[in-house]
Coordinates of C-alpha atoms in Angstrom, one line a residue:
X280 CA 17.8 -25.0 31.7
X281 CA 21.4 -26.4 31.4
X282 CA 23.7 -23.4 30.5
X283 CA 20.8 -21.0 30.3
X284 CA 22.1 -17.4 31.6
X285 CA 19.7 -16.0 34.5
X286 CA 20.0 -12.8 36.3
X287 CA 18.5 -13.2 39.6
X288 CA 17.7 -9.6 41.3
X289 CA 16.7 -9.6 44.7
X290 CA 15.2 -6.8 46.7
X291 CA 14.6 -5.8 50.7
X292 CA 12.0 -8.0 51.7
X293 CA 11.9 -10.9 54.4
X294 CA 11.0 -12.9 51.6
X295 CA 15.1 -12.8 50.6
X296 CA 15.6 -15.8 52.3
X297 CA 14.0 -17.9 49.5
X298 CA 16.2 -16.4 46.9
X299 CA 18.9 -18.9 48.5
X300 CA 16.6 -21.6 47.6
X301 CA 15.9 -20.5 44.0
X302 CA 19.4 -20.0 43.6
X303 CA 20.4 -23.1 44.3
X304 CA 17.6 -24.9 42.0
X305 CA 19.1 -23.1 39.2
X306 CA 22.9 -24.0 40.2
X307 CA 21.8 -27.9 40.4
X308 CA 19.5 -27.5 36.8
X309 CA 22.7 -26.4 35.4
X310 CA 22.0 -22.3 34.9
X311 CA 24.9 -19.8 35.3
X312 CA 22.9 -17.1 37.8
X313 CA 24.2 -13.9 38.4
X314 CA 22.7 -12.2 41.5
X315 CA 22.2 -8.6 41.4
X316 CA 20.8 -7.0 44.9
X317 CA 19.6 -3.7 46.6
X318 CA 21.4 -2.5 49.1
X319 CA 17.8 -3.0 51.7
X320 CA 18.2 -6.7 50.6
X321 CA 21.8 -7.1 52.1
X322 CA 19.8 -6.2 55.3
X323 CA 18.1 -9.4 54.8
X324 CA 20.8 -11.9 53.0
X325 CA 24.5 -11.8 52.9
X326 CA 26.0 -11.2 49.6
X327 CA 28.5 -14.0 51.1
X328 CA 25.9 -17.0 51.1
X329 CA 24.5 -15.7 47.7
X330 CA 28.1 -15.8 45.9
X331 CA 28.7 -19.0 47.4
X332 CA 26.1 -20.7 46.3
X333 CA 26.1 -18.8 42.7
X334 CA 30.1 -19.1 42.2
X335 CA 30.1 -15.2 41.3
X336 CA 30.7 -12.0 42.7
X337 CA 27.4 -10.9 43.6
X338 CA 27.2 -7.4 42.0
X339 CA 25.3 -4.7 44.5
X340 CA 27.1 -1.3 43.4
X341 CA 28.1 0.8 40.2
X342 CA 31.4 0.9 41.5
X343 CA 32.9 -2.0 43.6
X344 CA 36.9 -0.5 43.8
X345 CA 38.1 3.2 43.3
X346 CA 40.2 2.1 40.5
X347 CA 37.7 3.0 38.0
X348 CA 36.2 0.0 37.3
X349 CA 32.4 -0.6 37.3
X350 CA 29.8 -3.0 36.8
X351 CA 28.4 -2.4 33.5
X352 CA 24.5 -2.9 33.6
X353 CA 24.3 -2.9 29.6
X354 CA 27.0 -5.9 29.5
X355 CA 24.6 -7.6 32.0
X356 CA 21.6 -6.9 30.1
X357 CA 22.9 -8.4 27.1
X358 CA 24.4 -11.8 28.9
X359 CA 21.3 -12.7 30.0
X360 CA 18.1 -15.4 29.0
X361 CA 16.0 -14.6 31.3
X362 CA 15.8 -12.1 34.3
X363 CA 13.9 -13.3 37.4
X364 CA 13.3 -10.2 40.2
X365 CA 12.5 -12.5 43.4
X366 CA 11.2 -11.0 46.0
X367 CA 10.3 -8.0 44.2
X368 CA 9.3 -5.0 46.5
X369 CA 6.7 -2.7 46.2
X370 CA 9.3 0.0 46.1
X371 CA 11.4 -1.5 43.4
X372 CA 8.2 -2.7 41.4
X373 CA 7.6 1.1 41.5
X374 CA 10.7 2.1 40.1
X375 CA 10.7 -0.4 37.1
X376 CA 7.1 0.7 36.2
X377 CA 8.5 4.7 36.1
X378 CA 11.8 4.0 35.2
X379 CA 13.5 5.2 38.0
X380 CA 17.0 3.8 37.7
X381 CA 18.7 5.0 41.1
X382 CA 20.0 1.4 41.7
X383 CA 22.0 -1.3 39.7
X384 CA 19.0 -3.5 39.8
X385 CA 16.9 -1.3 38.1
X386 CA 19.5 -0.3 35.5
X387 CA 20.2 -4.0 34.7
X388 CA 16.2 -4.5 34.1
X389 CA 16.2 -1.4 32.2
X390 CA 19.2 -2.3 29.7
X391 CA 17.7 -6.3 29.7
X392 CA 16.6 -7.4 26.4
X393 CA 15.6 -11.1 27.5
X394 CA 12.3 -11.5 29.6
X395 CA 11.6 -10.5 32.7
X396 CA 9.8 -12.6 35.3
X397 CA 9.0 -10.5 38.7
X398 CA 7.5 -12.3 41.7
X399 CA 5.8 -9.5 44.1
X400 CA 6.2 -9.9 48.2
X401 CA 4.7 -7.4 50.5
X402 CA 1.9 -7.3 52.9
X403 CA -1.8 -7.6 51.7
X404 CA -2.5 -4.0 52.1
X405 CA 0.0 -2.6 49.6
X406 CA -0.5 -5.5 47.3
X407 CA -3.8 -4.6 47.1
X408 CA -3.3 -1.1 46.7
X409 CA -4.2 0.6 43.6
X410 CA -0.9 2.3 43.2
X411 CA 0.4 -0.9 43.0
X412 CA -2.2 -2.8 40.8
X413 CA -1.3 0.1 38.2
X414 CA 2.5 -0.4 38.5
X415 CA 2.1 -4.3 38.0
X416 CA -0.7 -3.7 35.2
X417 CA 2.6 -1.4 33.7
X418 CA 5.0 -3.7 33.6
X419 CA 2.3 -6.3 32.1
X420 CA 1.8 -4.1 29.6
X421 CA 5.8 -4.2 29.0
X422 CA 5.7 -7.7 28.4
X423 CA 7.3 -8.5 31.7
X424 CA 5.8 -11.7 33.1
X425 CA 4.1 -11.2 36.7
X426 CA 4.5 -14.6 39.0
X427 CA 1.2 -13.5 41.3
X428 CA 2.1 -14.0 44.9
X429 CA 0.2 -16.3 46.9
X430 CA -2.1 -16.1 49.6
X431 CA -1.2 -16.8 53.3
X432 CA 0.6 -15.6 56.6
X433 CA 2.7 -12.5 56.1
X434 CA 5.7 -11.3 58.3
X435 CA 3.0 -8.9 59.6
X436 CA 1.3 -11.9 60.8
X437 CA -2.1 -11.1 58.6
X438 CA -2.9 -13.5 56.5
X439 CA -3.9 -12.7 52.7
X440 CA -2.3 -12.4 49.5
X441 CA 1.0 -10.9 49.0
X442 CA 3.5 -13.6 50.2
X443 CA 6.2 -14.6 47.4
X444 CA 5.6 -17.4 45.3
X445 CA 7.3 -20.6 46.6
X446 CA 10.8 -21.1 45.0
X447 CA 10.0 -24.6 43.7
X448 CA 6.9 -22.8 41.8
X449 CA 9.0 -20.0 40.6
X450 CA 12.1 -22.7 39.7
X451 CA 8.8 -24.5 37.5
X452 CA 7.7 -21.4 36.1
X453 CA 11.2 -20.8 34.5
X454 CA 11.8 -24.0 33.6
X455 CA 9.2 -24.5 31.4
X456 CA 10.1 -21.0 29.9
X457 CA 13.1 -22.1 28.7
X458 CA 11.6 -25.4 27.6
X459 CA 9.4 -23.7 25.3
X460 CA 11.6 -21.2 24.1
X461 CA 12.6 -22.9 20.6
X462 CA 9.2 -24.6 19.8
X463 CA 8.3 -22.3 17.3
X464 CA 11.4 -21.3 15.7
X465 CA 11.6 -21.2 11.8
X466 CA 8.1 -20.6 12.1
X467 CA 6.1 -17.5 10.9
X468 CA 3.0 -16.1 12.5
X469 CA 0.7 -13.8 11.5
X470 CA -1.2 -11.8 14.2
X471 CA -4.3 -8.9 14.2
X472 CA -4.7 -6.9 17.3
X473 CA -7.0 -4.0 18.1
X474 CA -9.8 -2.6 16.6
X475 CA -10.8 -0.9 13.3
X476 CA -11.9 2.3 12.9
X477 CA -14.6 2.8 10.0
X478 CA -14.8 6.8 8.9
X479 CA -18.0 8.5 9.3
X480 CA -16.1 11.6 8.5
X481 CA -13.0 13.1 9.1
X482 CA -13.2 13.5 12.9
X483 CA -15.9 10.7 13.4
X484 CA -15.6 6.8 13.4
X485 CA -17.4 3.7 14.0
X486 CA -15.1 1.4 16.3
X487 CA -15.6 -1.0 19.4
X488 CA -13.8 -1.3 22.9
X489 CA -11.1 -3.7 21.6
X490 CA -7.7 -2.5 23.6
X491 CA -5.4 -4.5 21.5
X492 CA -3.8 -6.1 24.7
X493 CA -4.6 -9.7 23.8
X494 CA -3.4 -9.9 20.5
X495 CA -0.2 -7.9 21.3
X496 CA 0.1 -10.7 24.3
X497 CA -0.2 -13.0 21.6
X498 CA 2.3 -11.7 19.2
X499 CA 4.8 -11.6 22.2
X500 CA 4.0 -15.3 23.2
X501 CA 4.9 -16.2 19.8
X502 CA 7.9 -14.0 19.5
X503 CA 9.2 -15.9 22.9
X504 CA 8.8 -19.2 21.3
X505 CA 11.3 -18.4 18.6
X506 CA 8.6 -17.4 16.0
X507 CA 8.7 -14.5 13.6
X508 CA 6.0 -12.6 14.3
X509 CA 4.1 -10.0 11.6
X510 CA 1.7 -8.2 13.8
X511 CA -0.9 -6.4 11.9
X512 CA -2.3 -3.6 14.9
X513 CA -5.1 -1.4 14.5
X514 CA -5.4 2.1 16.2
X515 CA -4.1 1.2 19.3
X516 CA -1.3 2.8 21.9
X517 CA 0.5 -0.4 22.9
X518 CA 3.8 -1.3 22.3
X519 CA 5.5 -4.6 20.5
X520 CA 9.3 -4.4 22.0
X521 CA 10.4 -7.9 21.1
X522 CA 13.0 -7.9 18.1
X523 CA 11.3 -10.8 16.4
X524 CA 8.3 -8.9 16.0
X525 CA 7.2 -6.7 13.1
X526 CA 4.5 -4.3 12.9
X527 CA 2.0 -3.1 10.3
X528 CA -0.1 -0.6 11.4
X529 CA -3.6 0.1 9.9
X530 CA -6.7 1.9 10.6
X531 CA -9.6 0.6 8.8
X532 CA -11.0 -2.9 8.2
X533 CA -10.3 -3.1 4.3
X534 CA -6.4 -1.6 5.5
X535 CA -6.4 -4.8 7.6
X536 CA -7.6 -6.9 5.0
X537 CA -5.4 -5.8 2.6
X538 CA -1.9 -6.3 4.6
X539 CA -3.5 -9.9 5.8
X540 CA -3.7 -10.9 2.2
X541 CA -0.2 -9.6 1.3
X542 CA 1.2 -11.4 4.4
X543 CA -0.2 -14.3 5.1
X544 CA 0.6 -16.6 1.9
X545 CA 4.4 -16.5 3.5
X546 CA 3.2 -17.6 6.9
X547 CA 3.3 -20.9 8.4
X548 CA -0.1 -19.5 10.7
X549 CA -2.5 -16.7 11.4
X550 CA -3.9 -15.8 14.8
X551 CA -7.0 -13.6 14.0
X552 CA -7.1 -11.7 17.0
X553 CA -8.8 -8.2 15.7
X554 CA -11.9 -7.3 16.9
X555 CA -12.6 -6.2 13.2
X556 CA -15.8 -3.8 12.4
X557 CA -18.3 -6.0 10.6
X558 CA -19.7 -2.8 9.1
X559 CA -18.7 0.4 7.9
X560 CA -20.3 3.8 6.4
X561 CA -21.1 3.5 2.8
X562 CA -20.0 6.8 2.0
X563 CA -18.2 8.8 4.5
X564 CA -18.7 12.5 4.4
X565 CA -15.3 14.4 3.2
X566 CA -16.4 17.3 5.3
X567 CA -17.2 17.6 9.3
X568 CA -20.8 16.6 9.7
X569 CA -22.3 19.8 11.6
X570 CA -24.8 19.3 14.0
X571 CA -27.0 22.4 13.7
X572 CA -27.5 21.3 10.4
X573 CA -29.2 17.9 11.0
X574 CA -31.5 17.3 13.7
X575 CA -31.2 13.6 12.7
X576 CA -28.3 11.5 11.2
X577 CA -28.9 8.2 9.0
X578 CA -26.0 6.0 8.5
X579 CA -26.1 3.6 5.5
X580 CA -23.8 0.6 6.1
X581 CA -22.5 -1.8 3.9
X582 CA -20.7 -4.7 5.3
X583 CA -17.1 -5.1 5.4
X584 CA -15.0 -8.6 4.1
X585 CA -14.4 -11.4 6.4
X586 CA -10.9 -11.3 7.1
X587 CA -11.1 -14.7 8.6
X588 CA -13.2 -16.4 5.9
X589 CA -11.0 -15.0 3.5
X590 CA -7.2 -16.5 4.9
X591 CA -9.7 -19.5 6.2
X592 CA -10.5 -20.1 2.2
X593 CA -6.7 -19.1 1.3
X594 CA -4.8 -21.2 3.1
X595 CA -2.9 -24.4 2.0
X596 CA -2.0 -27.8 3.3
X597 CA -0.1 -27.0 6.5
X598 CA -1.1 -23.7 7.3
X599 CA -3.0 -23.2 10.7
X600 CA -5.5 -20.5 11.0
X601 CA -7.2 -19.6 14.6
X602 CA -10.0 -17.1 14.7
X603 CA -11.4 -15.6 17.7
X604 CA -15.2 -15.3 18.8
X605 CA -16.6 -12.8 21.5
X606 CA -19.9 -13.8 22.2
X607 CA -22.6 -12.7 24.7
X608 CA -24.9 -15.6 24.7
X609 CA -24.9 -19.1 23.0
X610 CA -21.1 -18.8 23.0
X611 CA -20.1 -22.8 22.2
X612 CA -22.7 -23.1 19.3
X613 CA -21.7 -19.5 17.6
X614 CA -18.0 -20.6 18.0
X615 CA -18.4 -23.6 16.9
X616 CA -20.6 -22.7 13.7
X617 CA -17.7 -20.0 12.9
X618 CA -15.1 -22.5 13.3
X619 CA -16.9 -24.8 10.5
X620 CA -17.8 -21.9 8.5
X621 CA -14.6 -20.0 8.2
X622 CA -12.5 -23.4 7.5
X623 CA -10.3 -22.6 11.0
X624 CA -8.3 -24.9 12.7
X625 CA -8.9 -23.7 16.0
X626 CA -11.2 -20.8 17.9
X627 CA -10.7 -19.1 20.7
X628 CA -14.1 -18.5 22.7
X629 CA -14.4 -15.7 25.2
X630 CA -17.5 -14.1 26.6
X631 CA -18.5 -10.6 27.8
X632 CA -20.8 -12.5 30.2
X633 CA -17.8 -13.2 32.1
X634 CA -16.3 -10.7 34.8
X635 CA -12.6 -10.0 33.9
X636 CA -12.8 -11.1 30.5
X637 CA -13.2 -9.5 27.0
X638 CA -12.5 -5.6 26.2
X639 CA -10.0 -3.5 28.3
X640 CA -9.4 -5.7 31.0
X641 CA -5.8 -7.2 31.9
X642 CA -7.2 -10.8 32.1
X643 CA -9.1 -13.2 30.2
X644 CA -10.9 -16.5 30.3
X645 CA -11.3 -18.4 27.2
X646 CA -12.2 -21.8 25.9
X647 CA -10.1 -23.4 22.8
X648 CA -12.4 -25.4 20.4
X649 CA -10.3 -27.4 17.5
X650 CA -11.4 -28.7 14.5
X651 CA -12.3 -32.1 16.1
X652 CA -14.7 -30.5 18.6
X653 CA -12.1 -30.8 21.6
X654 CA -12.8 -28.2 23.8
X655 CA -9.8 -26.8 26.1
X656 CA -11.0 -24.7 29.0
X657 CA -8.4 -21.8 30.4
X658 CA -9.1 -20.4 33.6
X659 CA -9.2 -16.3 34.4
X660 CA -5.6 -15.3 34.0
X661 CA -3.6 -12.3 32.8
X662 CA -3.7 -12.2 29.2
X663 CA 0.2 -12.9 29.0
X664 CA -0.5 -16.1 30.6
X665 CA -3.7 -17.1 28.6
X666 CA -1.6 -15.8 25.3
X667 CA 1.2 -18.2 26.5
X668 CA -1.4 -21.4 26.6
X669 CA -2.9 -20.3 22.9
X670 CA 0.6 -20.4 21.8
X671 CA 1.3 -24.1 23.2
X672 CA -2.0 -25.2 21.5
X673 CA -0.9 -23.8 18.2
X674 CA 2.9 -25.5 18.7
X675 CA 0.8 -29.0 18.4
X676 CA -1.4 -27.7 15.4
X677 CA 1.8 -27.0 13.5
X678 CA 3.0 -30.5 14.3

């Protein structure tokens, strides 16, 4: 963490006292830390304490003097290598999720180009409330990393999930993040994501339930490690915000195949996370099929080309191809067979039988299987953390 620049955001929670421990840990490891705090945070810990520990004046107001000078949230956002908000209250999380920039902390967050880590702290019922979970899901979709709170005794003296993670654990998460920042620098990674839509007529298609969340998380995880990412995305509503990600949008399996074949030769690796349709209508109708004209509709389907097998056959020495297998039964057998048949270097198995995994969820549970037959299980986590584990495995394969 030496010479890394960190914005430490502190909000109005009893857990604000832990921010002093965090700050001291960062400074001891050689980081430069700028504290930004809300008005409510000053009720729990003084700016004097934090300024003394950081060696910098604490920022909490837009205007600290009446001489026309002001604190630039834009400059702060450009300065930082990472931003950590710990503790993050329900109010601040809601403002971040909805772009309500009514204080210095949230305006700095909205201007920050660096990765953002959020450590929630609140009562168990507040944390479990659907509105809070929706806001956290929103922040995750923006690419923020949520440091899950722990279970324990809370300020209300109730016991449950909502206690801010301990400072040592949070410091370790950031230290691991900075350690991995450059291990894919100079590498070019192709990632496919989302479903494909195969036209039946101008208004109907064959598709699947893939949301694209896992593929977009993988693209972001590789970009965070310094890779230049080529993201080929099927029809999804997700946003790829990292500047190292270049996005190509496609609709059908054939369009994704053409794009992948064109991009892959210049890549160091490909992660094929898209849920590509296996079949497409043989003859899509040029006009809308009218229900009243046909009592029964029969579709003749033809097989799409296998993109993973194509790239597995194309790859040159030194290139790495990672595939995915979504199975409902005999997952290990089918995934291992697919790994060999398609000449992949790694296959990521997940199952629709696992609660919280698969299409549409913000979480996933996987098993990574390499060419040597080594299996690495990853427990249920949010998809960003799962993506980070897969990116770490990719680093070892490229070495």
